[in-house]
Amino acid sequence: MLETVLVTGGAGFIGGHLVERLLEKYHVVVMDNLSTGKISNLPQHPQLDFLFGDVSKEKDVARVFELYTFTYVYHLAAIASVAASIENPLGTHQTNMDGTIHLLNASKKQANTMRKFVFASSAAVYGSEPTLPKRETSAIAPITPYGIDKLASESYVISYSHLFGLKTSAARFFNVYGPRQNPESPYSGVLSILTNCIQKVVAGDEKVAFTLYGDGSQVRDFVYVDDIVNGLILLAESAESQSEVFNIASDENHTLLEVIAMYEEIVGKKLPLKYKNARAGDIHQSYADISKIKTIGYKATNTLKMGLSKYNQHEMEQAQQSIGIS
Ligand code: NAD
Ligand code: UD1
């Protein structure tokens, strides 16, 4: 019989890619409230069960754990936007913090059989402290409700290893991008918005302009979603990752202006820009040292240029398909 894996937030951008990969080997249960996720991010598959539920509600979480015994839990459900957490700290906290505690409390009852509880933390825990690149041992100084809840959550996750023998790991993702990242909200990940604008420019839309918050000199470590999936599965399956926190990133860093120039070169078009003030709580420079996760076998396989080319290709194919259908 196949082992069963829970992915909270599995209908989201990263979750959908992770689920696709896990279905090669496991029976997968997705718990999601579809607040930002979409059913269309999930494949139709006989080994996949979707449960609509809210991780911030203890009863919803308990119900999922009454129905199944999990070999692995990947806890990805969260409000993923830093800006949204500043607008609504309490609502964010209920999902991003209370949700984690409910998941841990339910998982600890299955600690004897669960091989790993893996938590999706964030580079946001490092905050704006200027030492770079960020190592797992670097100073931790989150500056937003989002970063504070991620830090508290990952601390809870590791503490449940020590307190209750639940095997856990936490992954600090840097900026993730790739197909199916939703560009529709102003809070969406920057590369989904940028890709959407680039597609419009390529299609001949002359009115489109990309909004740059600040002067474009902010630096990020953009990691392609397939590499995040590789890293998450590695942390779940590795014994050496137990009770530890790891960066998952790309080994590259670029300013936003460099990323825009790279994209313009890929598509052979110029992207009109409009400038607005930098966002409150924005971290100016964020990039990782990934030596720690490399010691257990991780490799960033996609350069930014490769990742952007694949992402762009995917979006062009989607656009052609939708024209074909309509
Ligand atoms: P996403 O918004 O696409 O996915 C989050 C998923 O969680 C969605 O499907 C959403 O519907 C679901 N969700 C939200 N609140 C929920 C709740 N209360 N109950 C149940 N489900 C709920 O975002 P993503 O980019 O795929 O992020 C996945 C995880 O990775 C998040 O924990 C995020 O904080 C973390 N992360 C993302 C990035 C990034 O660059 N995208 C970087 C660092 C960390
Ligand atoms: C992102 C993730 C967060 C993750 C963190 C880890 C999203 C929505 N946020 O936060 O979950 O924990 O990385 O490092 O996926 N920008 C523009 N124009 C836009 C949108 C954004 O200039 O239209 C700028 C922002 O001001 C910021 C940069 O692009 O300087 C990145 O912004 P964003 O994609 O929202 O990511 P982070 O805040 O880094």
CSV table of C-alpha atoms and ligand atoms in Angstrom, one decimal:
chain,number,residue,atom,x,y,z
A,1,MET,CA,0.0,0.0,0.0
A,2,LEU,CA,1.2,3.5,-0.8
A,3,GLU,CA,2.3,5.8,2.1
A,4,THR,CA,0.2,8.9,2.7
A,5,VAL,CA,1.5,12.4,2.7
A,6,LEU,CA,-0.2,15.6,3.7
A,7,VAL,CA,0.4,18.9,1.9
A,8,THR,CA,-1.2,21.9,3.5
A,9,GLY,CA,-1.5,24.8,1.1
A,10,GLY,CA,-1.2,22.1,-1.7
A,11,ALA,CA,-3.5,24.1,-4.1
A,12,GLY,CA,-1.1,27.0,-4.0
A,13,PHE,CA,1.8,27.8,-6.3
A,14,ILE,CA,4.6,25.9,-4.6
A,15,GLY,CA,2.2,23.3,-3.2
A,16,GLY,CA,0.8,22.3,-6.6
A,17,HIS,CA,4.3,21.6,-7.9
A,18,LEU,CA,5.2,19.6,-4.8
A,19,VAL,CA,2.0,17.6,-5.0
A,20,GLU,CA,2.6,16.7,-8.7
A,21,ARG,CA,6.1,15.3,-7.8
A,22,LEU,CA,4.9,13.5,-4.6
A,23,LEU,CA,2.1,11.7,-6.7
A,24,GLU,CA,4.9,9.8,-8.4
A,25,LYS,CA,5.4,7.8,-5.2
A,26,TYR,CA,2.7,8.5,-2.6
A,27,HIS,CA,-1.0,8.9,-1.9
A,28,VAL,CA,-1.3,12.6,-1.3
A,29,VAL,CA,-3.8,14.5,0.8
A,30,VAL,CA,-4.2,18.3,0.2
A,31,MET,CA,-5.7,20.5,2.8
A,32,ASP,CA,-6.4,24.0,1.6
A,33,ASN,CA,-9.0,26.8,2.0
A,34,LEU,CA,-8.5,28.1,-1.6
A,35,SER,CA,-8.0,31.6,-0.3
A,36,THR,CA,-5.1,32.1,-2.8
A,37,GLY,CA,-4.8,28.6,-4.1
A,38,LYS,CA,-6.8,27.1,-7.0
A,39,ILE,CA,-8.1,23.6,-7.7
A,40,SER,CA,-6.7,24.0,-11.2
A,41,ASN,CA,-3.2,24.0,-9.7
A,42,LEU,CA,-3.8,20.3,-8.8
A,43,PRO,CA,-3.8,17.4,-11.3
A,44,GLN,CA,-6.7,15.0,-11.4
A,45,HIS,CA,-5.2,11.9,-10.1
A,46,PRO,CA,-6.6,8.7,-8.4
A,47,GLN,CA,-3.9,9.0,-5.6
A,48,LEU,CA,-4.9,12.6,-4.7
A,49,ASP,CA,-7.6,13.5,-2.1
A,50,PHE,CA,-8.5,17.2,-1.7
A,51,LEU,CA,-10.0,18.4,1.6
A,52,PHE,CA,-11.3,21.9,1.9
A,53,GLY,CA,-10.2,23.2,5.3
A,54,ASP,CA,-8.7,26.0,7.2
A,55,VAL,CA,-5.5,25.4,9.1
A,56,SER,CA,-6.3,28.2,11.6
A,57,LYS,CA,-9.3,26.1,12.8
A,58,GLU,CA,-8.3,23.4,15.2
A,59,LYS,CA,-11.4,21.3,14.3
A,60,ASP,CA,-10.6,21.3,10.6
A,61,VAL,CA,-7.0,20.1,11.3
A,62,ALA,CA,-8.2,17.4,13.7
A,63,ARG,CA,-10.7,16.1,11.2
A,64,VAL,CA,-7.9,15.6,8.6
A,65,PHE,CA,-5.8,13.7,11.1
A,66,GLU,CA,-8.7,11.5,12.2
A,67,LEU,CA,-9.1,10.4,8.5
A,68,TYR,CA,-5.5,9.5,7.7
A,69,THR,CA,-2.1,8.5,9.2
A,70,PHE,CA,0.6,10.5,7.5
A,71,THR,CA,4.2,9.4,6.8
A,72,TYR,CA,5.2,13.0,5.9
A,73,VAL,CA,3.6,16.4,6.5
A,74,TYR,CA,4.6,19.3,4.4
A,75,HIS,CA,3.1,22.4,6.0
A,76,LEU,CA,2.9,25.2,3.3
A,77,ALA,CA,-0.5,26.8,4.0
A,78,ALA,CA,0.1,30.4,4.7
A,79,ILE,CA,-0.6,34.0,3.8
A,80,ALA,CA,2.5,34.2,1.6
A,81,SER,CA,2.6,38.0,1.1
A,82,VAL,CA,4.7,40.2,3.3
A,83,ALA,CA,2.7,43.3,2.3
A,84,ALA,CA,-0.6,41.5,3.1
A,85,SER,CA,0.7,40.6,6.6
A,86,ILE,CA,1.4,44.3,7.3
A,87,GLU,CA,-2.2,45.2,6.2
A,88,ASN,CA,-3.7,42.4,8.3
A,89,PRO,CA,-1.4,41.2,11.1
A,90,LEU,CA,-4.0,39.4,13.1
A,91,GLY,CA,-5.6,37.6,10.2
A,92,THR,CA,-2.1,36.6,9.0
A,93,HIS,CA,-1.2,35.4,12.5
A,94,GLN,CA,-4.2,33.1,12.8
A,95,THR,CA,-3.2,31.3,9.6
A,96,ASN,CA,0.6,31.6,9.8
A,97,MET,CA,1.1,30.9,13.5
A,98,ASP,CA,-2.0,29.3,15.0
A,99,GLY,CA,-2.3,27.1,11.9
A,100,THR,CA,1.3,25.8,12.6
A,101,ILE,CA,0.5,25.0,16.2
A,102,HIS,CA,-2.7,23.1,15.3
A,103,LEU,CA,-0.7,21.1,12.7
A,104,LEU,CA,2.1,20.3,15.2
A,105,ASN,CA,-0.4,19.3,17.9
A,106,ALA,CA,-2.2,16.9,15.5
A,107,SER,CA,1.1,15.5,14.1
A,108,LYS,CA,2.6,14.8,17.5
A,109,LYS,CA,-0.1,12.2,18.1
A,110,GLN,CA,1.3,10.4,15.0
A,111,ALA,CA,5.0,11.0,16.0
A,112,ASN,CA,5.8,7.3,16.3
A,113,THR,CA,5.0,6.7,12.6
A,114,MET,CA,5.5,10.1,11.0
A,115,ARG,CA,8.9,10.2,9.3
A,116,LYS,CA,9.1,14.0,9.0
A,117,PHE,CA,7.1,17.2,9.4
A,118,VAL,CA,8.6,19.8,7.0
A,119,PHE,CA,7.8,23.5,7.5
A,120,ALA,CA,7.9,26.2,4.8
A,121,SER,CA,9.7,29.1,6.5
A,122,SER,CA,11.1,32.1,4.8
A,123,ALA,CA,14.2,34.3,4.2
A,124,ALA,CA,12.0,37.0,5.8
A,125,VAL,CA,13.2,35.8,9.3
A,126,TYR,CA,16.6,37.4,8.6
A,127,GLY,CA,15.0,40.9,8.2
A,128,SER,CA,17.2,43.8,7.2
A,129,GLU,CA,20.3,43.1,9.3
A,130,PRO,CA,23.0,44.0,6.7
A,131,THR,CA,25.4,41.0,6.8
A,132,LEU,CA,25.2,39.0,3.6
A,133,PRO,CA,24.9,36.4,2.3
A,134,LYS,CA,22.4,35.0,4.8
A,135,ARG,CA,23.6,31.8,6.6
A,136,GLU,CA,21.4,29.8,8.9
A,137,THR,CA,23.7,31.1,11.7
A,138,SER,CA,23.2,34.8,10.7
A,139,ALA,CA,21.5,37.3,12.9
A,140,ILE,CA,17.7,36.8,12.9
A,141,ALA,CA,15.8,40.1,13.0
A,142,PRO,CA,12.4,39.9,11.3
A,143,ILE,CA,10.8,43.3,10.5
A,144,THR,CA,7.2,42.3,9.5
A,145,PRO,CA,4.3,40.3,10.9
A,146,TYR,CA,5.0,37.7,8.2
A,147,GLY,CA,8.6,37.3,9.2
A,148,ILE,CA,7.8,37.3,12.9
A,149,ASP,CA,5.2,34.5,12.5
A,150,LYS,CA,7.6,32.5,10.2
A,151,LEU,CA,10.3,32.7,12.9
A,152,ALA,CA,8.0,31.7,15.7
A,153,SER,CA,6.6,28.9,13.6
A,154,GLU,CA,9.9,27.4,12.7
A,155,SER,CA,11.0,27.7,16.4
A,156,TYR,CA,7.9,25.7,17.4
A,157,VAL,CA,8.5,23.2,14.7
A,158,ILE,CA,12.1,22.5,15.9
A,159,SER,CA,11.0,22.6,19.6
A,160,TYR,CA,8.4,19.8,18.9
A,161,SER,CA,11.3,17.6,17.9
A,162,HIS,CA,13.0,18.1,21.3
A,163,LEU,CA,9.8,18.1,23.4
A,164,PHE,CA,7.8,15.4,21.8
A,165,GLY,CA,10.1,13.4,19.5
A,166,LEU,CA,8.3,14.5,16.4
A,167,LYS,CA,10.9,14.5,13.5
A,168,THR,CA,10.9,17.9,11.9
A,169,SER,CA,12.8,20.2,9.6
A,170,ALA,CA,12.3,23.8,8.5
A,171,ALA,CA,13.2,25.3,5.1
A,172,ARG,CA,13.8,29.0,4.7
A,173,PHE,CA,12.8,29.6,1.1
A,174,PHE,CA,14.2,32.7,-0.7
A,175,ASN,CA,12.1,34.2,-3.5
A,176,VAL,CA,10.4,31.4,-5.4
A,177,TYR,CA,9.2,31.8,-9.0
A,178,GLY,CA,7.9,29.7,-11.8
A,179,PRO,CA,4.8,28.5,-13.7
A,180,ARG,CA,1.4,28.9,-12.0
A,181,GLN,CA,2.5,31.6,-9.6
A,182,ASN,CA,-0.6,33.8,-9.4
A,183,PRO,CA,0.0,37.3,-10.8
A,184,GLU,CA,-3.5,38.6,-10.1
A,185,SER,CA,-3.0,40.4,-6.8
A,186,PRO,CA,-0.8,43.5,-6.2
A,187,TYR,CA,0.6,41.3,-3.3
A,188,SER,CA,1.7,38.5,-5.8
A,189,GLY,CA,5.4,37.5,-6.1
A,190,VAL,CA,7.2,40.1,-8.2
A,191,LEU,CA,8.3,37.6,-10.9
A,192,SER,CA,4.7,36.5,-11.6
A,193,ILE,CA,3.7,40.2,-12.0
A,194,LEU,CA,6.7,40.9,-14.2
A,195,THR,CA,6.1,37.8,-16.3
A,196,ASN,CA,2.5,38.8,-16.8
A,197,CYS,CA,3.6,42.3,-18.0
A,198,ILE,CA,6.3,40.8,-20.3
A,199,GLN,CA,3.6,38.6,-21.9
A,200,LYS,CA,1.4,41.6,-22.5
A,201,VAL,CA,4.3,43.5,-24.1
A,202,VAL,CA,5.2,40.5,-26.3
A,203,ALA,CA,1.5,40.4,-27.4
A,204,GLY,CA,1.7,44.0,-28.5
A,205,ASP,CA,-0.1,45.8,-25.6
A,206,GLU,CA,1.3,49.3,-25.6
A,207,LYS,CA,-0.4,50.5,-22.4
A,208,VAL,CA,1.3,48.1,-20.0
A,209,ALA,CA,3.9,49.2,-17.5
A,210,PHE,CA,5.6,47.4,-14.7
A,211,THR,CA,5.5,49.1,-11.3
A,212,LEU,CA,8.8,49.2,-9.6
A,213,TYR,CA,8.7,49.9,-5.9
A,214,GLY,CA,11.8,51.8,-5.0
A,215,ASP,CA,14.7,52.4,-7.5
A,216,GLY,CA,15.1,48.7,-8.6
A,217,SER,CA,18.3,48.3,-6.7
A,218,GLN,CA,16.8,45.8,-4.3
A,219,VAL,CA,18.5,42.4,-4.4
A,220,ARG,CA,16.8,39.0,-4.3
A,221,ASP,CA,17.8,35.4,-4.6
A,222,PHE,CA,15.2,34.0,-7.0
A,223,VAL,CA,14.9,30.3,-6.9
A,224,TYR,CA,13.0,28.2,-9.5
A,225,VAL,CA,10.1,26.3,-8.0
A,226,ASP,CA,11.5,22.8,-9.2
A,227,ASP,CA,14.6,23.4,-7.0
A,228,ILE,CA,12.4,24.2,-4.0
A,229,VAL,CA,10.5,21.0,-4.6
A,230,ASN,CA,13.8,19.1,-4.8
A,231,GLY,CA,15.0,20.7,-1.5
A,232,LEU,CA,11.7,20.0,0.3
A,233,ILE,CA,11.8,16.3,-0.6
A,234,LEU,CA,15.4,16.1,0.3
A,235,LEU,CA,14.7,17.5,3.8
A,236,ALA,CA,11.8,15.1,4.3
A,237,GLU,CA,13.8,12.1,3.3
A,238,SER,CA,17.2,12.9,4.9
A,239,ALA,CA,18.0,11.7,8.4
A,240,GLU,CA,20.7,14.4,8.7
A,241,SER,CA,18.1,17.2,8.3
A,242,GLN,CA,16.3,16.4,11.6
A,243,SER,CA,15.6,19.2,14.0
A,244,GLU,CA,17.5,21.6,11.7
A,245,VAL,CA,16.7,24.7,9.7
A,246,PHE,CA,18.0,25.1,6.1
A,247,ASN,CA,18.1,27.9,3.5
A,248,ILE,CA,16.8,26.8,0.1
A,249,ALA,CA,17.9,29.3,-2.6
A,250,SER,CA,19.6,29.5,-6.0
A,251,ASP,CA,23.2,30.5,-5.4
A,252,GLU,CA,22.7,33.7,-7.5
A,253,ASN,CA,21.6,37.2,-6.6
A,254,HIS,CA,20.4,40.0,-8.8
A,255,THR,CA,18.9,43.5,-8.5
A,256,LEU,CA,15.4,43.8,-9.9
A,257,LEU,CA,16.8,46.0,-12.7
A,258,GLU,CA,19.1,43.2,-13.7
A,259,VAL,CA,16.2,40.7,-13.7
A,260,ILE,CA,14.2,43.0,-15.9
A,261,ALA,CA,17.1,43.5,-18.3
A,262,MET,CA,17.6,39.7,-18.4
A,263,TYR,CA,13.9,39.2,-19.2
A,264,GLU,CA,14.0,41.9,-21.9
A,265,GLU,CA,16.9,40.1,-23.5
A,266,ILE,CA,15.1,36.7,-23.5
A,267,VAL,CA,12.0,38.1,-25.2
A,268,GLY,CA,13.8,40.8,-27.3
A,269,LYS,CA,11.4,43.6,-26.2
A,270,LYS,CA,11.7,46.6,-23.8
A,271,LEU,CA,9.4,46.7,-20.8
A,272,PRO,CA,8.0,50.2,-19.8
A,273,LEU,CA,8.5,50.9,-16.1
A,274,LYS,CA,6.8,53.2,-13.7
A,275,TYR,CA,8.3,54.0,-10.3
A,276,LYS,CA,6.6,54.2,-6.9
A,277,ASN,CA,8.0,54.6,-3.4
A,278,ALA,CA,9.6,51.6,-1.8
A,279,ARG,CA,7.1,49.5,0.2
A,280,ALA,CA,7.1,49.7,4.0
A,281,GLY,CA,8.8,46.7,5.5
A,282,ASP,CA,10.7,45.8,2.3
A,283,ILE,CA,14.1,44.2,2.8
A,284,HIS,CA,16.6,45.9,0.5
A,285,GLN,CA,19.0,43.0,0.0
A,286,SER,CA,18.3,39.3,0.6
A,287,TYR,CA,20.4,36.4,-0.7
A,288,ALA,CA,21.5,33.1,0.7
A,289,ASP,CA,24.5,31.0,1.4
A,290,ILE,CA,23.3,27.5,0.7
A,291,SER,CA,26.4,25.5,1.8
A,292,LYS,CA,24.4,23.8,4.6
A,293,ILE,CA,21.8,22.2,2.4
A,294,LYS,CA,24.5,21.3,-0.1
A,295,THR,CA,26.1,19.1,2.5
A,296,ILE,CA,23.1,16.8,2.4
A,297,GLY,CA,22.9,16.7,-1.4
A,298,TYR,CA,21.0,19.8,-2.6
A,299,LYS,CA,22.0,21.4,-5.9
A,300,ALA,CA,20.4,24.5,-7.5
A,301,THR,CA,19.8,23.1,-11.0
A,302,ASN,CA,18.2,26.2,-12.7
A,303,THR,CA,20.1,29.4,-13.2
A,304,LEU,CA,17.9,32.5,-13.3
A,305,LYS,CA,18.2,32.8,-17.0
A,306,MET,CA,17.2,29.1,-17.5
A,307,GLY,CA,14.3,29.5,-15.0
A,308,LEU,CA,13.0,32.7,-16.7
A,309,SER,CA,13.2,31.2,-20.1
A,310,LYS,CA,11.2,28.1,-19.0
A,311,TYR,CA,8.6,30.3,-17.2
A,312,ASN,CA,8.3,32.5,-20.3
A,313,GLN,CA,7.9,29.5,-22.6
A,314,HIS,CA,5.3,28.0,-20.3
A,315,GLU,CA,3.2,31.2,-20.3
A,316,MET,CA,3.5,31.6,-24.1
A,317,GLU,CA,2.2,28.0,-24.5
A,318,GLN,CA,-0.7,28.7,-22.1
A,319,ALA,CA,-1.6,31.8,-24.1
A,320,GLN,CA,-1.5,29.9,-27.4
A,321,GLN,CA,-3.7,27.1,-26.0
A,322,SER,CA,-6.3,29.6,-24.7
A,323,ILE,CA,-6.4,31.3,-28.1
A,324,GLY,CA,-6.8,27.8,-29.7
A,325,ILE,CA,-9.7,27.0,-27.4
A,326,SER,CA,-11.6,30.2,-27.7
B,1,NAD,P1,0.4,30.5,-2.3
B,1,NAD,O1,-0.4,31.7,-1.8
B,1,NAD,O2,0.3,30.2,-3.7
B,1,NAD,O3,0.0,29.2,-1.5
B,1,NAD,C1,-0.5,29.2,-0.1
B,1,NAD,C2,-1.6,28.2,-0.1
B,1,NAD,O4,-2.1,28.2,1.3
B,1,NAD,C3,-2.8,28.6,-1.0
B,1,NAD,O5,-3.2,27.5,-1.7
B,1,NAD,C4,-3.8,29.1,0.0
B,1,NAD,O6,-5.2,28.9,-0.5
B,1,NAD,C5,-3.5,28.2,1.2
B,1,NAD,N1,-4.0,28.8,2.5
B,1,NAD,C6,-3.8,30.1,2.9
B,1,NAD,N2,-4.4,30.2,4.1
B,1,NAD,C7,-4.9,29.0,4.5
B,1,NAD,C8,-5.6,28.5,5.6
B,1,NAD,N3,-5.9,29.3,6.6
B,1,NAD,N4,-6.0,27.2,5.6
B,1,NAD,C9,-5.7,26.4,4.6
B,1,NAD,N5,-5.0,26.8,3.5
B,1,NAD,C10,-4.6,28.1,3.4
B,1,NAD,O7,1.9,30.8,-1.9
B,1,NAD,P2,3.2,30.0,-2.2
B,1,NAD,O8,4.1,31.0,-2.8
B,1,NAD,O9,2.9,28.7,-2.9
B,1,NAD,O10,3.7,29.8,-0.7
B,1,NAD,C11,3.7,28.5,-0.1
B,1,NAD,C12,4.5,28.6,1.2
B,1,NAD,O11,5.8,28.9,1.0
B,1,NAD,C13,3.9,29.6,2.2
B,1,NAD,O12,4.0,29.1,3.5
B,1,NAD,C14,4.9,30.8,2.0
B,1,NAD,O13,4.9,31.6,3.2
B,1,NAD,C15,6.2,30.0,1.8
B,1,NAD,N6,7.2,30.9,1.1
B,1,NAD,C16,6.9,31.3,-0.2
B,1,NAD,C17,7.9,32.0,-0.8
B,1,NAD,C18,7.7,32.5,-2.3
B,1,NAD,O14,8.6,33.2,-2.7
B,1,NAD,N7,6.6,32.2,-2.9
B,1,NAD,C19,9.1,32.3,-0.2
B,1,NAD,C20,9.3,31.9,1.1
B,1,NAD,C21,8.3,31.1,1.8
B,2,UD1,C1,8.8,37.0,-1.1
B,2,UD1,C2,7.6,36.1,-0.9
B,2,UD1,C3,7.5,35.7,0.6
B,2,UD1,C4,8.8,35.1,1.0
B,2,UD1,C5,10.0,36.0,0.7
B,2,UD1,C6,11.3,35.2,0.9
B,2,UD1,C7,5.6,36.4,-2.3
B,2,UD1,C8,4.3,37.2,-2.5
B,2,UD1,N1,6.3,36.9,-1.3
B,2,UD1,O1,8.7,38.2,-0.3
B,2,UD1,O2,6.4,34.8,0.7
B,2,UD1,O3,8.7,34.7,2.3
B,2,UD1,O4,10.0,36.4,-0.7
B,2,UD1,O5,12.4,36.0,0.6
B,2,UD1,O6,5.8,35.4,-2.9
B,2,UD1,N2,8.1,44.6,-6.3
B,2,UD1,C9,8.0,45.5,-7.3
B,2,UD1,N3,6.9,45.5,-8.1
B,2,UD1,C10,5.8,44.7,-7.9
B,2,UD1,C11,5.9,43.7,-6.8
B,2,UD1,C12,7.1,43.7,-6.0
B,2,UD1,O7,8.9,46.3,-7.5
B,2,UD1,O8,4.8,44.7,-8.6
B,2,UD1,C13,9.3,44.5,-5.4
B,2,UD1,C14,9.0,44.6,-3.9
B,2,UD1,O9,8.8,45.9,-3.4
B,2,UD1,C15,10.3,43.9,-3.4
B,2,UD1,C16,10.6,42.9,-4.5
B,2,UD1,O10,9.9,43.3,-5.6
B,2,UD1,O11,11.3,44.8,-3.3
B,2,UD1,C17,10.1,41.5,-4.1
B,2,UD1,O12,8.8,41.6,-3.7
B,2,UD1,P1,7.8,40.3,-3.5
B,2,UD1,O13,7.8,39.4,-4.7
B,2,UD1,O14,6.5,40.7,-2.9
B,2,UD1,O15,8.7,39.4,-2.5
B,2,UD1,P2,9.3,39.6,-1.0
B,2,UD1,O16,8.6,40.7,-0.2
B,2,UD1,O17,10.7,39.5,-1.1
